[in-house]
Amino acid sequence: MMTAQPSVRPPRTPSGRTRRNAEKWSWVFMRITGPVLLILIVTHLFINLMTGDGISQIDFAFVAGKWASPLWQVWDLLMLVLALLHGGNGMRLLINDYAHHPWLRKVLHSALGIAVIGIIVLGALVIFSFDPCPVDADPSLLPSFCEDVR
Amino acid sequence: MWMWVVHRVTGVAIFFFLLVHVLDTSLVRVSPEAYNEVIGSYKTPLYGLVEAGLVAAILLHGFNGLRIIAVDRSTWALRHQRQLVWAVWIAFAVLMVPFLWRHLGHVFGGA
Ligand code: HEM
Ligand code: HEM
């Protein structure tokens, strides 16, 4: 399969990264995370939109029910981290393609980095600091297992 | 060429959805009332259609992503790349039809 390297003219827009093989790792990363994300997200969509009453069933108690299980906590964490890194890396490539001024690139790359890290930290905190039975909440909005907790 | 446009547009759309989606989910840390109110707007007909578009975007980007990986890895896939574009659209349609049936039933059927 891999025979002589075809000669390809340099890319239209060099990425600006100097570490050896950095863009090769980006390429490999997209190809590993993609198929994993397909399984994670299709399952997420199937459970939340197709089982039970679909979109109509989603409320605080539904989320509490799911995150009572470590399986869905870890599932959502993986989906959160991989989707944001894959999507964020994809956006970085698009910035390289479309933003030609070095300063504009820098601004967009910084904004992207901050957004990706901020959302990963927020999402992870939400999953693991989640309280399914807040004391001052209306009991009718809470999952049924909260009765036993009090 | 067209699939390249589809892949970019769906990738960007999913990315921005995801930013908003983590923010709305984070309302579970504010209060059950706040979360239920915002998630309630996801159950309106307009959002029901947006969700259908989002699922379409995920399926297209996902299946097309598998096609890109296959074409990069194997010369068989490279030679059959036209058929594989068809395969992407067929797999997409096969999943979309039952999905729309059920999802739009939830959104418009009241149940
Ligand atoms: C559902 C499973 C997914 C699969 C199989 C997948 C696959 C891929 C692959 C293989 C690439 C590289 C394309 C190339 O090098 O030409 C890619 C690019 C990209 N993906 Fe995904 N992906 C998935 C989910 C996502 C998600 C959830 C997001 C957003 C959060 C996303 C956003 C992007 C973006 C913005 C690009 C860059 C597009 C470009 O450079 O033209 N993808 N995807
Ligand atoms: C309309 C379609 C969608 C609905 C109704 C929906 C609904 C939900 C709900 C109810 C939760 C709370 C916990 C759980 O159920 O696991 C959640 C969390 C999550 N969803 Fe979705 N989702 C949708 C699409 C997506 C897509 C397309 C992605 C990926 C690109 C995604 C990624 C996530 C992530 C990462 C979390 C965890 C958030 C956090 O850490 O705070 N969702 N979603």
Coordinates of C-alpha atoms and ligand atoms in Angstrom, one line a residue:
Chain A
M1 CA 0.0 0.0 0.0
M2 CA 2.5 2.6 1.1
T3 CA 4.9 2.9 -1.8
A4 CA 7.0 5.9 -2.9
Q5 CA 5.8 9.1 -1.4
P6 CA 3.9 11.2 -4.0
S7 CA 5.3 14.7 -4.2
V8 CA 2.7 17.2 -3.1
R9 CA 3.2 20.9 -3.2
P10 CA 3.3 22.6 0.2
P11 CA -0.2 23.2 1.7
R12 CA -1.9 26.4 0.8
T13 CA -2.0 27.5 4.4
P14 CA 0.8 26.2 6.6
S15 CA -0.5 25.6 10.1
G16 CA 2.2 27.7 11.8
R17 CA 3.0 24.8 14.1
T18 CA 6.7 23.9 14.3
R19 CA 6.8 20.8 16.5
R20 CA 7.6 17.8 14.3
N21 CA 4.6 15.7 13.4
A22 CA 2.2 17.9 15.3
E23 CA -0.3 18.0 12.4
K24 CA 0.1 14.3 11.9
W25 CA -1.0 13.7 15.4
S26 CA -3.9 16.0 14.9
W27 CA -4.9 13.9 11.9
V28 CA -4.6 10.6 13.8
F29 CA -6.5 12.1 16.7
M30 CA -9.5 13.1 14.5
R31 CA -9.6 9.5 13.1
I32 CA -9.5 7.8 16.6
T33 CA -12.0 10.1 18.3
G34 CA -14.5 10.2 15.4
P35 CA -15.6 6.6 15.5
V36 CA -15.7 6.5 19.3
L37 CA -17.8 9.7 19.3
L38 CA -20.2 8.1 16.8
I39 CA -21.0 5.3 19.3
L40 CA -21.1 7.7 22.3
I41 CA -23.4 10.2 20.7
V42 CA -25.7 7.9 18.8
T43 CA -26.4 6.1 22.1
H44 CA -27.0 9.4 23.9
L45 CA -29.5 10.4 21.2
F46 CA -31.2 7.1 21.2
I47 CA -31.7 6.9 24.9
N48 CA -32.8 10.6 25.3
L49 CA -34.9 10.9 22.1
M50 CA -36.2 7.4 21.2
T51 CA -36.8 5.5 24.4
G52 CA -39.7 6.2 26.7
D53 CA -41.5 9.5 25.8
G54 CA -38.5 10.9 23.9
I55 CA -37.9 14.6 24.2
S56 CA -41.0 15.0 26.3
Q57 CA -39.6 12.9 29.2
I58 CA -36.5 15.1 29.7
D59 CA -36.6 17.1 32.9
F60 CA -34.6 17.5 36.1
A61 CA -35.8 14.1 37.5
F62 CA -34.7 12.4 34.2
V63 CA -31.2 13.8 34.4
A64 CA -31.0 12.8 38.1
G65 CA -32.1 9.3 37.2
K66 CA -29.3 9.0 34.6
W67 CA -26.5 10.4 36.7
A68 CA -27.4 8.2 39.6
S69 CA -25.5 5.6 37.6
P70 CA -21.7 5.9 37.3
L71 CA -22.0 4.4 33.8
W72 CA -23.8 7.5 32.5
Q73 CA -21.6 9.8 34.5
V74 CA -18.5 8.4 32.8
W75 CA -20.3 8.1 29.5
D76 CA -21.2 11.8 29.5
L77 CA -17.7 12.8 30.7
L78 CA -16.1 10.9 27.9
M79 CA -18.5 12.4 25.4
L80 CA -17.9 15.9 26.8
V81 CA -14.1 15.7 26.6
L82 CA -13.8 13.9 23.3
A83 CA -16.4 15.9 21.5
L84 CA -14.9 19.2 22.6
L85 CA -11.4 18.2 21.7
H86 CA -12.4 16.7 18.4
G87 CA -14.7 19.7 17.6
G88 CA -12.2 22.2 18.9
N89 CA -9.3 20.7 16.9
G90 CA -11.6 20.7 13.8
M91 CA -12.4 24.4 14.5
R92 CA -8.7 25.1 14.8
L93 CA -8.1 23.7 11.3
L94 CA -10.9 25.8 9.9
I95 CA -9.4 28.9 11.5
N96 CA -6.1 28.0 9.8
D97 CA -7.9 27.8 6.5
Y98 CA -10.0 30.9 6.6
A99 CA -8.2 33.4 8.9
H100 CA -5.2 34.8 7.1
H101 CA -4.1 37.7 9.2
P102 CA -1.7 36.4 11.9
W103 CA -3.3 38.6 14.6
L104 CA -6.8 37.4 13.7
R105 CA -5.7 33.8 13.9
K106 CA -4.1 34.4 17.2
V107 CA -7.3 36.0 18.6
L108 CA -9.5 33.2 17.2
H109 CA -7.2 30.5 18.5
S110 CA -7.1 32.0 21.9
A111 CA -10.9 32.4 22.1
L112 CA -11.3 28.8 20.9
G113 CA -8.9 27.5 23.5
I114 CA -10.6 29.4 26.3
A115 CA -14.1 28.2 25.2
V116 CA -13.0 24.5 24.9
I117 CA -11.2 24.4 28.3
G118 CA -14.0 26.5 30.0
I119 CA -16.8 24.2 28.7
I120 CA -14.9 21.0 29.6
V121 CA -14.3 22.2 33.1
L122 CA -17.9 23.4 33.6
G123 CA -19.4 20.2 32.1
A124 CA -17.2 18.0 34.3
L125 CA -18.0 20.0 37.4
V126 CA -21.7 19.7 36.6
I127 CA -21.6 16.0 36.3
F128 CA -19.6 15.3 39.4
S129 CA -21.0 18.0 41.8
F130 CA -24.6 17.2 40.8
D131 CA -27.1 17.0 43.7
P132 CA -30.2 15.0 42.7
C133 CA -32.1 16.0 45.9
P134 CA -31.5 19.7 46.7
V135 CA -33.0 20.4 50.1
D136 CA -35.0 23.5 49.3
A137 CA -36.5 22.3 46.0
D138 CA -40.1 21.4 45.2
P139 CA -40.3 17.6 45.9
S140 CA -42.6 17.0 42.9
L141 CA -39.8 18.0 40.6
L142 CA -37.3 15.6 42.1
P143 CA -36.6 11.9 41.3
S144 CA -38.7 9.4 43.3
F145 CA -35.6 8.0 45.1
C146 CA -35.2 11.4 47.0
E147 CA -38.0 10.4 49.4
D148 CA -35.8 7.7 50.9
V149 CA -32.8 10.0 51.2
R150 CA -34.6 12.5 53.4
Chain B
M1 CA -16.4 18.1 -3.1
W2 CA -20.0 18.4 -1.9
M3 CA -19.4 16.0 0.9
W4 CA -16.5 18.1 2.0
V5 CA -18.8 21.1 2.4
V6 CA -21.4 19.0 4.2
H7 CA -18.7 17.7 6.5
R8 CA -17.4 21.2 7.4
V9 CA -20.9 22.8 7.8
T10 CA -22.2 19.9 10.0
G11 CA -19.0 19.9 12.1
V12 CA -19.2 23.6 12.9
A13 CA -23.0 23.4 13.6
I14 CA -22.5 20.5 16.0
F15 CA -19.7 22.4 17.7
F16 CA -21.8 25.5 18.4
F17 CA -24.7 23.4 19.5
L18 CA -22.5 21.6 22.0
L19 CA -21.3 24.8 23.6
V20 CA -24.9 25.8 24.2
H21 CA -25.9 22.3 25.2
V22 CA -23.4 22.1 28.1
L23 CA -24.5 25.5 29.3
D24 CA -28.2 24.5 29.4
T25 CA -27.4 21.2 31.1
S26 CA -25.4 23.1 33.7
L27 CA -28.7 24.7 34.8
V28 CA -29.3 21.4 36.8
R29 CA -26.8 23.0 39.3
V30 CA -28.9 26.2 39.6
S31 CA -32.3 24.6 40.4
P32 CA -34.8 22.0 39.1
E33 CA -37.1 24.9 38.2
A34 CA -34.5 26.7 36.1
Y35 CA -33.6 23.5 34.2
N36 CA -37.1 22.4 33.6
E37 CA -38.1 25.8 32.3
V38 CA -35.3 26.0 29.7
I39 CA -35.6 22.3 28.7
G40 CA -39.3 23.0 28.3
S41 CA -38.6 25.2 25.3
Y42 CA -36.8 22.2 23.6
K43 CA -40.2 20.5 23.5
T44 CA -41.9 23.1 21.3
P45 CA -42.5 22.4 17.6
L46 CA -39.8 24.8 16.4
Y47 CA -37.1 23.2 18.6
G48 CA -38.4 19.8 17.7
L49 CA -37.4 20.6 14.1
V50 CA -34.1 22.0 15.1
E51 CA -33.4 18.8 17.0
A52 CA -34.2 16.8 13.9
G53 CA -31.7 18.9 12.0
L54 CA -29.1 18.3 14.6
V55 CA -29.6 14.6 14.5
A56 CA -29.4 14.7 10.7
A57 CA -26.1 16.7 11.1
I58 CA -24.6 14.1 13.5
L59 CA -25.5 11.2 11.3
L60 CA -24.2 12.8 8.1
H61 CA -21.0 14.0 9.7
G62 CA -20.5 10.7 11.5
F63 CA -21.1 8.4 8.5
N64 CA -19.2 10.7 6.2
G65 CA -16.3 10.7 8.8
L66 CA -16.2 6.9 8.6
R67 CA -16.1 7.2 4.8
I68 CA -13.2 9.6 5.0
I69 CA -11.3 7.3 7.3
A70 CA -11.9 4.3 5.0
V71 CA -10.8 6.2 1.9
D72 CA -7.6 7.3 3.6
R73 CA -6.8 3.8 4.8
S74 CA -7.7 1.4 2.0
T75 CA -7.3 1.5 -1.7
W76 CA -10.4 -0.6 -2.1
A77 CA -12.4 2.2 -0.5
L78 CA -10.6 4.7 -2.6
R79 CA -11.6 2.9 -5.8
H80 CA -15.2 2.5 -4.6
Q81 CA -15.4 6.0 -3.2
R82 CA -18.5 7.0 -5.3
Q83 CA -20.4 4.0 -4.0
L84 CA -19.4 4.8 -0.5
V85 CA -20.9 8.3 -0.8
W86 CA -24.1 6.5 -1.8
A87 CA -23.7 4.3 1.2
V88 CA -23.4 7.3 3.5
W89 CA -26.7 8.7 2.2
I90 CA -28.5 5.4 2.3
A91 CA -27.4 4.7 5.9
F92 CA -28.5 8.2 6.8
A93 CA -31.9 7.8 5.2
V94 CA -32.4 4.3 6.8
L95 CA -31.9 5.8 10.3
M96 CA -33.5 9.2 9.7
V97 CA -36.9 7.8 8.6
P98 CA -37.8 5.9 11.8
F99 CA -36.2 8.6 13.9
L100 CA -38.3 11.3 12.4
W101 CA -41.4 9.2 12.7
R102 CA -41.0 8.7 16.4
H103 CA -39.4 12.1 17.3
L104 CA -42.0 14.2 15.4
G105 CA -44.7 12.0 17.0
H106 CA -43.4 13.1 20.4
V107 CA -43.1 16.7 19.4
F108 CA -46.4 17.1 17.5
G109 CA -48.4 14.2 18.9
G110 CA -48.6 15.7 22.4
A111 CA -47.5 12.5 24.0
Ligands
HEM1 C1 -20.3 11.4 15.2 C2 -19.1 11.0 15.2 C3 -18.0 11.8 14.4 C4 -17.1 11.2 13.4 C5 -17.1 9.8 12.9 C6 -16.3 12.3 13.0 C7 -15.3 12.2 12.1 C8 -14.5 13.2 11.7 C9 -13.3 13.1 10.8 C10 -12.7 11.8 10.4 C11 -12.8 14.3 10.6 C12 -11.5 14.7 9.8 C13 -11.8 15.1 8.4 C14 -10.6 15.3 7.6 O1 -9.4 15.2 8.1 O2 -10.8 15.7 6.4 C15 -13.6 15.3 11.3 C16 -13.5 16.7 11.2 C17 -14.3 17.5 12.0 N1 -15.2 17.2 12.9 FE1 -15.9 15.4 13.3 N2 -16.6 13.5 13.7 C18 -17.6 13.2 14.6 C19 -18.2 14.0 15.5 C20 -18.0 15.4 15.6 C21 -18.5 16.3 16.6 C22 -19.4 15.9 17.7 C23 -18.1 17.6 16.3 C24 -18.4 18.9 17.0 C25 -18.3 19.0 18.3 C26 -17.3 17.5 15.1 C27 -16.6 18.5 14.5 C28 -15.7 18.4 13.5 C29 -15.1 19.5 12.8 C30 -15.3 21.0 13.1 C31 -14.2 19.0 11.9 C32 -13.2 19.8 10.9 C33 -13.8 19.8 9.5 C34 -12.8 20.1 8.4 O3 -11.6 20.3 8.7 O4 -13.3 20.3 7.3 N3 -17.2 16.1 14.7 N4 -14.7 14.6 11.9
HEM2 C1 -31.6 17.1 20.7 C2 -30.7 16.2 21.0 C3 -30.1 16.1 22.5 C4 -30.9 16.0 23.6 C5 -32.4 16.1 23.8 C6 -29.9 15.9 24.7 C7 -30.2 15.8 26.1 C8 -29.3 15.7 27.1 C9 -29.6 15.5 28.5 C10 -31.0 15.4 29.0 C11 -28.4 15.5 29.2 C12 -28.3 15.3 30.7 C13 -27.6 14.0 31.1 C14 -27.9 12.8 30.2 O1 -29.0 12.6 29.8 O2 -26.9 12.0 29.9 C15 -27.3 15.7 28.2 C16 -26.0 15.8 28.5 C17 -25.0 15.9 27.6 N1 -25.1 15.9 26.2 FE1 -26.8 15.8 25.2 N2 -28.6 15.9 24.2 C18 -28.7 16.0 22.8 C19 -27.7 16.0 21.9 C20 -26.4 16.0 22.2 C21 -25.3 15.9 21.2 C22 -25.5 16.0 19.7 C23 -24.1 15.9 21.9 C24 -22.7 15.8 21.3 C25 -22.2 16.6 20.4 C26 -24.4 15.9 23.3 C27 -23.5 15.9 24.3 C28 -23.8 15.9 25.7 C29 -22.8 16.0 26.7 C30 -21.3 16.2 26.5 C31 -23.6 16.0 28.0 C32 -23.0 16.2 29.4 C33 -23.1 17.6 29.8 C34 -22.4 18.0 31.0 O3 -21.3 17.5 31.3 O4 -22.9 18.9 31.8 N3 -25.8 15.9 23.4 N4 -27.9 15.8 26.9

